[in-house]
mmCIF file of C-alpha atoms in Angstrom:
data_model
loop_
_atom_site.group_PDB
_atom_site.id
_atom_site.type_symbol
_atom_site.label_atom_id
_atom_site.label_comp_id
_atom_site.label_asym_id
_atom_site.label_seq_id
_atom_site.Cartn_x
_atom_site.Cartn_y
_atom_site.Cartn_z
ATOM 1 C CA MET L 298 142.370 133.737 112.939
ATOM 2 C CA SER L 299 143.609 133.412 109.334
ATOM 3 C CA PRO L 300 147.004 132.395 107.965
ATOM 4 C CA PRO L 301 149.397 135.198 107.095
ATOM 5 C CA THR L 302 149.327 136.753 103.611
ATOM 6 C CA ALA L 303 152.280 135.885 101.350
ATOM 7 C CA SER L 304 154.789 138.596 100.463
ATOM 8 C CA PRO L 305 156.658 138.793 97.123
ATOM 9 C CA ASP L 306 159.636 137.040 98.683
ATOM 10 C CA ALA L 307 157.500 134.611 100.650
ATOM 11 C CA GLU L 308 159.023 131.364 99.333
ATOM 12 C CA ARG L 309 162.601 132.396 100.109
ATOM 13 C CA GLU L 310 161.657 133.940 103.434
ATOM 14 C CA LEU L 311 159.583 130.939 104.460
ATOM 15 C CA ARG L 312 162.297 128.483 103.444
ATOM 16 C CA GLU L 313 164.864 130.344 105.574
ATOM 17 C CA ARG L 314 162.420 130.597 108.466
ATOM 18 C CA ASN L 315 161.705 126.868 108.302
ATOM 19 C CA ARG L 316 165.431 126.121 108.061
ATOM 20 C CA ARG L 317 166.202 128.233 111.142
ATOM 21 C CA PHE L 318 163.341 126.782 113.171
ATOM 22 C CA TYR L 319 163.917 123.133 112.282
ATOM 23 C CA ASP L 320 167.708 123.257 112.299
ATOM 24 C CA ALA L 321 167.478 124.541 115.861
ATOM 25 C CA LEU L 322 164.855 121.924 116.705
ATOM 26 C CA TRP L 323 166.655 118.936 115.204
ATOM 27 C CA ARG L 324 170.119 119.975 116.475
ATOM 28 C CA ASP L 325 169.028 119.215 120.038
ATOM 29 C CA ALA L 326 166.612 116.360 119.188
ATOM 30 C CA ARG L 327 167.041 112.629 118.841
ATOM 31 C CA LEU L 328 166.190 110.469 115.880
ATOM 32 C CA VAL L 329 162.947 108.575 116.572
ATOM 33 C CA MET L 330 162.762 105.399 114.513
ATOM 34 C CA PRO L 331 159.594 104.796 112.458
ATOM 35 C CA GLU L 332 158.724 101.578 114.317
ATOM 36 C CA ARG L 333 157.743 103.706 117.320
ATOM 37 C CA PHE L 334 154.953 105.595 115.598
ATOM 38 C CA ASN L 335 151.383 104.467 115.189
ATOM 39 C CA THR L 336 151.848 104.752 111.410
ATOM 40 C CA TRP L 337 154.261 101.776 111.423
ATOM 41 C CA PRO L 338 151.716 98.929 110.989
ATOM 42 C CA LEU L 339 150.337 100.739 107.941
ATOM 43 C CA VAL L 340 153.797 101.517 106.567
ATOM 44 C CA GLU L 341 154.992 97.970 107.151
ATOM 45 C CA SER L 342 152.027 96.655 105.158
ATOM 46 C CA LEU L 343 153.022 98.868 102.198
ATOM 47 C CA LEU L 344 156.664 97.788 102.040
ATOM 48 C CA PRO L 345 156.515 94.393 100.269
ATOM 49 C CA GLU L 346 157.490 94.732 96.616
ATOM 50 C CA ARG L 347 158.189 98.465 97.078
ATOM 51 C CA PRO L 348 161.956 98.643 97.621
ATOM 52 C CA ARG L 349 162.381 102.090 95.999
ATOM 53 C CA ARG L 350 161.347 104.494 98.727
ATOM 54 C CA LEU L 351 161.515 108.265 99.279
ATOM 55 C CA GLU L 352 160.456 110.364 102.250
ATOM 56 C CA VAL L 353 160.444 114.158 101.900
ATOM 57 C CA ALA L 354 161.267 116.449 104.816
ATOM 58 C CA PRO L 355 161.050 113.877 107.613
ATOM 59 C CA GLY L 356 163.348 115.747 109.990
ATOM 60 C CA LEU L 357 164.161 113.322 112.788
ATOM 61 C CA ARG L 358 160.710 111.742 112.689
ATOM 62 C CA PRO L 359 160.839 109.462 109.639
ATOM 63 C CA ARG L 360 157.885 107.168 109.005
ATOM 64 C CA LEU L 361 159.519 104.973 106.366
ATOM 65 C CA PRO L 362 162.305 102.523 107.273
ATOM 66 C CA VAL L 363 165.566 104.463 107.523
ATOM 67 C CA ALA L 364 167.953 101.919 106.000
ATOM 68 C CA ASP L 365 168.146 102.274 102.197
ATOM 69 C CA THR L 366 165.327 104.823 102.028
ATOM 70 C CA HIS L 367 166.015 108.093 100.204
ATOM 71 C CA PHE L 368 165.384 111.216 102.292
ATOM 72 C CA ALA L 369 165.139 114.771 100.959
ATOM 73 C CA ASP L 370 165.331 117.513 103.561
ATOM 74 C CA ILE L 371 166.835 121.008 103.961
ATOM 75 C CA SER L 372 168.046 120.599 107.550
ATOM 76 C CA PRO L 373 171.724 119.535 107.852
ATOM 77 C CA PRO L 374 171.303 118.151 111.402
ATOM 78 C CA ALA L 375 168.421 115.939 110.269
ATOM 79 C CA LEU L 376 170.246 114.815 107.121
ATOM 80 C CA ALA L 377 173.359 113.905 109.099
ATOM 81 C CA ALA L 378 171.367 111.795 111.577
ATOM 82 C CA LEU L 379 169.429 110.016 108.853
ATOM 83 C CA ALA L 380 172.621 109.243 106.928
ATOM 84 C CA ALA L 381 174.319 107.943 110.045
ATOM 85 C CA ALA L 382 171.394 105.549 110.521
ATOM 86 C CA GLY L 383 171.681 104.144 107.017
ATOM 87 C CA GLY L 384 169.430 106.506 105.033
ATOM 88 C CA ARG L 385 170.313 107.966 101.676
ATOM 89 C CA ALA L 386 170.063 111.668 102.520
ATOM 90 C CA ALA L 387 170.015 114.581 100.076
ATOM 91 C CA CYS L 388 169.581 118.289 100.683
ATOM 92 C CA ALA L 389 166.602 119.245 98.532
ATOM 93 C CA LEU L 390 163.276 121.085 98.485
ATOM 94 C CA VAL L 391 160.027 119.304 97.876
ATOM 95 C CA SER L 392 159.436 121.586 94.888
ATOM 96 C CA ARG L 393 162.791 120.589 93.291
ATOM 97 C CA LEU L 394 163.559 116.934 93.971
ATOM 98 C CA PRO L 395 166.861 115.602 92.549
ATOM 99 C CA TYR L 396 165.455 112.268 91.298
ATOM 100 C CA ALA L 397 164.435 110.781 87.998
ATOM 101 C CA ASP L 398 160.851 110.506 86.829
ATOM 102 C CA ALA L 399 158.954 107.515 88.319
ATOM 103 C CA ALA L 400 161.989 106.706 90.508
ATOM 104 C CA PHE L 401 160.050 105.437 93.554
ATOM 105 C CA ASP L 402 157.376 102.848 94.369
ATOM 106 C CA LEU L 403 156.564 104.426 97.752
ATOM 107 C CA VAL L 404 156.747 108.145 98.527
ATOM 108 C CA ALA L 405 155.916 109.798 101.856
ATOM 109 C CA ALA L 406 155.359 113.522 102.534
ATOM 110 C CA MET L 407 154.222 113.833 106.121
ATOM 111 C CA ASP L 408 153.300 117.350 107.255
ATOM 112 C CA ILE L 409 155.323 119.139 104.603
ATOM 113 C CA VAL L 410 153.234 120.538 101.704
ATOM 114 C CA GLU L 411 151.474 122.954 104.086
ATOM 115 C CA HIS L 412 154.873 124.530 104.761
ATOM 116 C CA VAL L 413 155.551 125.707 101.183
ATOM 117 C CA ASP L 414 154.188 128.943 99.836
ATOM 118 C CA ASP L 415 153.155 127.482 96.478
ATOM 119 C CA ASP L 416 152.026 123.884 96.844
ATOM 120 C CA LEU L 417 151.383 123.198 93.126
ATOM 121 C CA PRO L 418 155.105 122.645 92.273
ATOM 122 C CA ALA L 419 155.363 120.470 95.364
ATOM 123 C CA PHE L 420 152.501 118.216 94.286
ATOM 124 C CA ALA L 421 153.858 118.151 90.744
ATOM 125 C CA GLU L 422 157.281 116.966 91.933
ATOM 126 C CA LEU L 423 155.820 114.345 94.252
ATOM 127 C CA ALA L 424 153.720 113.031 91.373
ATOM 128 C CA ARG L 425 156.679 113.103 88.982
ATOM 129 C CA VAL L 426 158.941 110.911 91.112
ATOM 130 C CA THR L 427 156.187 108.397 92.021
ATOM 131 C CA ALA L 428 156.037 105.463 89.611
ATOM 132 C CA PRO L 429 152.709 104.580 87.937
ATOM 133 C CA GLY L 430 150.854 102.319 90.362
ATOM 134 C CA GLY L 431 153.137 103.453 93.193
ATOM 135 C CA LEU L 432 151.826 104.606 96.568
ATOM 136 C CA PHE L 433 151.946 108.091 98.075
ATOM 137 C CA LEU L 434 151.591 108.616 101.829
ATOM 138 C CA LEU L 435 150.501 112.145 102.661
ATOM 139 C CA SER L 436 149.475 113.934 105.837
ATOM 140 C CA VAL L 437 148.225 117.519 106.044
ATOM 141 C CA PRO L 438 146.278 119.750 108.453
ATOM 142 C CA LEU L 439 142.685 120.499 107.528
ATOM 143 C CA HIS L 440 140.208 123.356 107.773
ATOM 144 C CA PRO L 441 141.504 126.946 107.379
ATOM 145 C CA GLN L 442 139.009 128.065 110.027
ATOM 146 C CA ALA L 443 140.930 125.951 112.563
ATOM 147 C CA TRP L 444 144.085 128.073 112.117
ATOM 148 C CA THR L 445 145.906 128.784 115.393
ATOM 149 C CA PRO L 446 149.090 130.637 116.414
ATOM 150 C CA PHE L 447 150.765 127.212 116.530
ATOM 151 C CA ASP L 448 150.337 126.873 112.754
ATOM 152 C CA GLU L 449 152.200 130.113 112.223
ATOM 153 C CA PHE L 450 154.829 129.217 114.852
ATOM 154 C CA VAL L 451 155.808 126.004 113.044
ATOM 155 C CA GLY L 452 155.823 127.616 109.596
ATOM 156 C CA HIS L 453 152.514 126.503 108.100
ATOM 157 C CA ARG L 454 151.245 128.472 105.107
ATOM 158 C CA ARG L 455 147.818 126.833 104.960
ATOM 159 C CA ARG L 456 145.344 124.322 106.214
ATOM 160 C CA TYR L 457 143.496 122.466 103.495
ATOM 161 C CA GLU L 458 139.846 122.455 102.645
ATOM 162 C CA PRO L 459 139.111 118.697 102.148
ATOM 163 C CA GLU L 460 137.444 119.308 98.762
ATOM 164 C CA ARG L 461 140.419 121.329 97.443
ATOM 165 C CA LEU L 462 142.866 118.693 98.725
ATOM 166 C CA LEU L 463 141.063 115.894 96.890
ATOM 167 C CA ALA L 464 140.958 117.995 93.715
ATOM 168 C CA LEU L 465 144.688 118.749 93.978
ATOM 169 C CA LEU L 466 145.452 115.042 94.321
ATOM 170 C CA ALA L 467 143.235 114.073 91.386
ATOM 171 C CA ALA L 468 144.751 116.781 89.170
ATOM 172 C CA HIS L 469 148.206 115.362 89.861
ATOM 173 C CA GLY L 470 147.248 111.743 89.323
ATOM 174 C CA PHE L 471 146.713 110.548 92.892
ATOM 175 C CA ALA L 472 143.645 108.498 93.849
ATOM 176 C CA VAL L 473 142.862 108.209 97.546
ATOM 177 C CA GLU L 474 142.578 104.551 98.554
ATOM 178 C CA ARG L 475 142.612 104.784 102.371
ATOM 179 C CA SER L 476 142.733 107.442 105.069
ATOM 180 C CA ALA L 477 142.886 107.991 108.829
ATOM 181 C CA VAL L 478 142.859 110.686 111.467
ATOM 182 C CA HIS L 479 146.472 111.580 112.170
ATOM 183 C CA GLY L 480 148.625 113.965 114.210
ATOM 184 C CA MET L 481 150.372 114.186 117.574
ATOM 185 C CA GLN L 482 149.575 117.832 118.388
ATOM 186 C CA PRO L 483 148.309 118.244 121.974
ATOM 187 C CA ALA L 484 144.613 119.016 122.166
ATOM 188 C CA SER L 485 145.171 121.586 124.926
ATOM 189 C CA SER L 486 145.783 125.116 123.648
ATOM 190 C CA ARG L 487 147.429 125.956 126.972
ATOM 191 C CA LEU L 488 149.992 123.205 126.492
ATOM 192 C CA LEU L 489 150.690 124.442 122.970
ATOM 193 C CA ASP L 490 151.131 128.001 124.189
ATOM 194 C CA LEU L 491 153.475 126.826 126.971
ATOM 195 C CA GLY L 492 155.488 124.721 124.533
ATOM 196 C CA MET L 493 155.837 127.634 122.106
ATOM 197 C CA TRP L 494 157.006 129.967 124.908
ATOM 198 C CA PHE L 495 159.675 127.537 126.081
ATOM 199 C CA LEU L 496 160.858 126.797 122.526
ATOM 200 C CA THR L 497 161.137 130.525 121.901
ATOM 201 C CA HIS L 498 162.721 131.667 125.180
ATOM 202 C CA GLN L 499 164.384 128.561 126.668
ATOM 203 C CA ARG L 500 164.964 126.263 123.717
ATOM 204 C CA ARG L 501 167.699 124.073 125.228
ATOM 205 C CA ARG L 502 165.646 123.418 128.346
ATOM 206 C CA ALA L 503 162.550 122.821 126.290
ATOM 207 C CA MET L 504 164.345 120.327 124.051
ATOM 208 C CA TRP L 505 165.710 118.462 127.083
ATOM 209 C CA TRP L 506 162.162 117.932 128.375
ATOM 210 C CA TYR L 507 160.828 117.193 124.907
ATOM 211 C CA ASN L 508 163.464 114.510 124.165
ATOM 212 C CA ARG L 509 163.313 112.840 127.586
ATOM 213 C CA VAL L 510 159.687 113.306 128.602
ATOM 214 C CA GLY L 511 157.394 114.793 125.985
ATOM 215 C CA MET L 512 158.314 112.715 122.959
ATOM 216 C CA PRO L 513 158.521 109.334 124.784
ATOM 217 C CA LEU L 514 155.127 109.960 126.384
ATOM 218 C CA SER L 515 153.561 111.084 123.086
ATOM 219 C CA VAL L 516 154.795 107.992 121.307
ATOM 220 C CA ARG L 517 153.801 105.647 124.116
ATOM 221 C CA PHE L 518 150.242 106.928 124.372
ATOM 222 C CA GLN L 519 149.436 107.256 120.670
ATOM 223 C CA ALA L 520 146.098 105.816 119.738
ATOM 224 C CA PRO L 521 146.210 103.053 117.105
ATOM 225 C CA LEU L 522 145.771 104.381 113.602
ATOM 226 C CA ALA L 523 142.215 103.658 112.456
ATOM 227 C CA VAL L 524 142.578 103.329 108.680
ATOM 228 C CA GLN L 525 139.428 103.307 106.564
ATOM 229 C CA ASP L 526 138.787 102.705 102.853
ATOM 230 C CA GLY L 527 138.369 105.880 100.859
ATOM 231 C CA MET L 528 138.220 109.313 102.436
ATOM 232 C CA ILE L 529 137.169 109.579 106.065
ATOM 233 C CA ALA L 530 134.565 112.076 107.241
ATOM 234 C CA THR L 531 136.669 115.142 107.903
ATOM 235 C CA ALA L 532 134.423 117.258 110.149
ATOM 236 C CA GLY L 533 136.426 118.097 113.233
ATOM 237 C CA VAL L 534 139.558 116.316 111.978
ATOM 238 C CA ASP L 535 142.736 118.354 112.586
ATOM 239 C CA THR L 536 145.158 116.335 110.431
ATOM 240 C CA VAL L 537 144.429 113.628 107.892
ATOM 241 C CA LEU L 538 146.649 110.794 106.656
ATOM 242 C CA LEU L 539 146.032 109.571 103.107
ATOM 243 C CA VAL L 540 147.246 106.520 101.208
ATOM 244 C CA CYS L 541 147.095 107.395 97.504
ATOM 245 C CA ARG L 542 147.844 105.434 94.330
ATOM 246 C CA ARG L 543 149.595 107.062 91.368
ATOM 247 C CA THR L 544 147.278 106.979 88.379
ATOM 248 C CA ALA L 545 146.867 109.134 85.293
ATOM 249 C CA PRO L 546 146.136 112.790 86.100
ATOM 250 C CA ASP L 547 142.487 113.764 85.751
ATOM 251 C CA PRO L 548 142.377 116.508 83.089
ATOM 252 C CA ASP L 549 138.896 117.504 84.213
ATOM 253 C CA ALA L 550 139.820 117.956 87.874
ATOM 254 C CA ALA L 551 139.190 121.601 88.693
ATOM 255 C CA ILE L 552 141.059 122.842 91.744
ATOM 256 C CA PRO L 553 138.739 125.111 93.741
ATOM 257 C CA SER L 554 140.068 128.473 94.866
ATOM 258 C CA PRO L 555 140.700 128.609 98.623
ATOM 259 C CA ARG L 556 137.735 130.019 100.447
ATOM 260 C CA ASN L 557 139.891 132.508 102.284
ATOM 261 C CA GLY L 558 142.947 132.455 100.042
ATOM 262 C CA HIS L 559 144.795 129.906 102.193
ATOM 263 C CA GLY L 560 142.905 126.628 101.817
#
């Protein structure tokens, strides 16, 4: 199955679809603090001497420390919860961030750039606000051929070909230093189908179970994050986590065209 084809009004339509889906999701969800995720040991190691922090579109699953971190999101329920916990929350799109150039030493965009119809402005903005030598934490789904109905359900516009992802990063001045397999999506397609049905038809009941059973179990049984130097072998990897350093853009980095128009 392939991702859907973009319409002329795709960006606006997708933004509104994401807002409706995630507003409804976060309105009945609870803020999960970053210390509970398997990304925390890595994040904690990146914090010294990087007090200027930004996380884009975290919803209620931030991976950077909440207190004194800037958060840009389009969901009012998420922004309200983050602000109440000590975050500096602003309503903004990843493609139009309301911050000065080189404003942050550490920027995180976890599972967000695959949601926008045109990812080039998103990468340009993330590069613009990251200070030279600063770090960029990114996670994205891989392999267009692995597209499932779940991708469409949660508002994905693409899965990335690894080669195109690396070229995008290089073109925007990001050098991959470390990487790891990432993601909390259930491996069972039946569980995903069941979850999508309940979220669609019995959202309040689904969120009750998710908040009190599903999320606690997912967090408790996460495997430790196995971080490696450079880029991991990506065959069979659903979602990758990258630690990148902001360098000068590579003017010779050619971004390959997606193999199927959505990579």
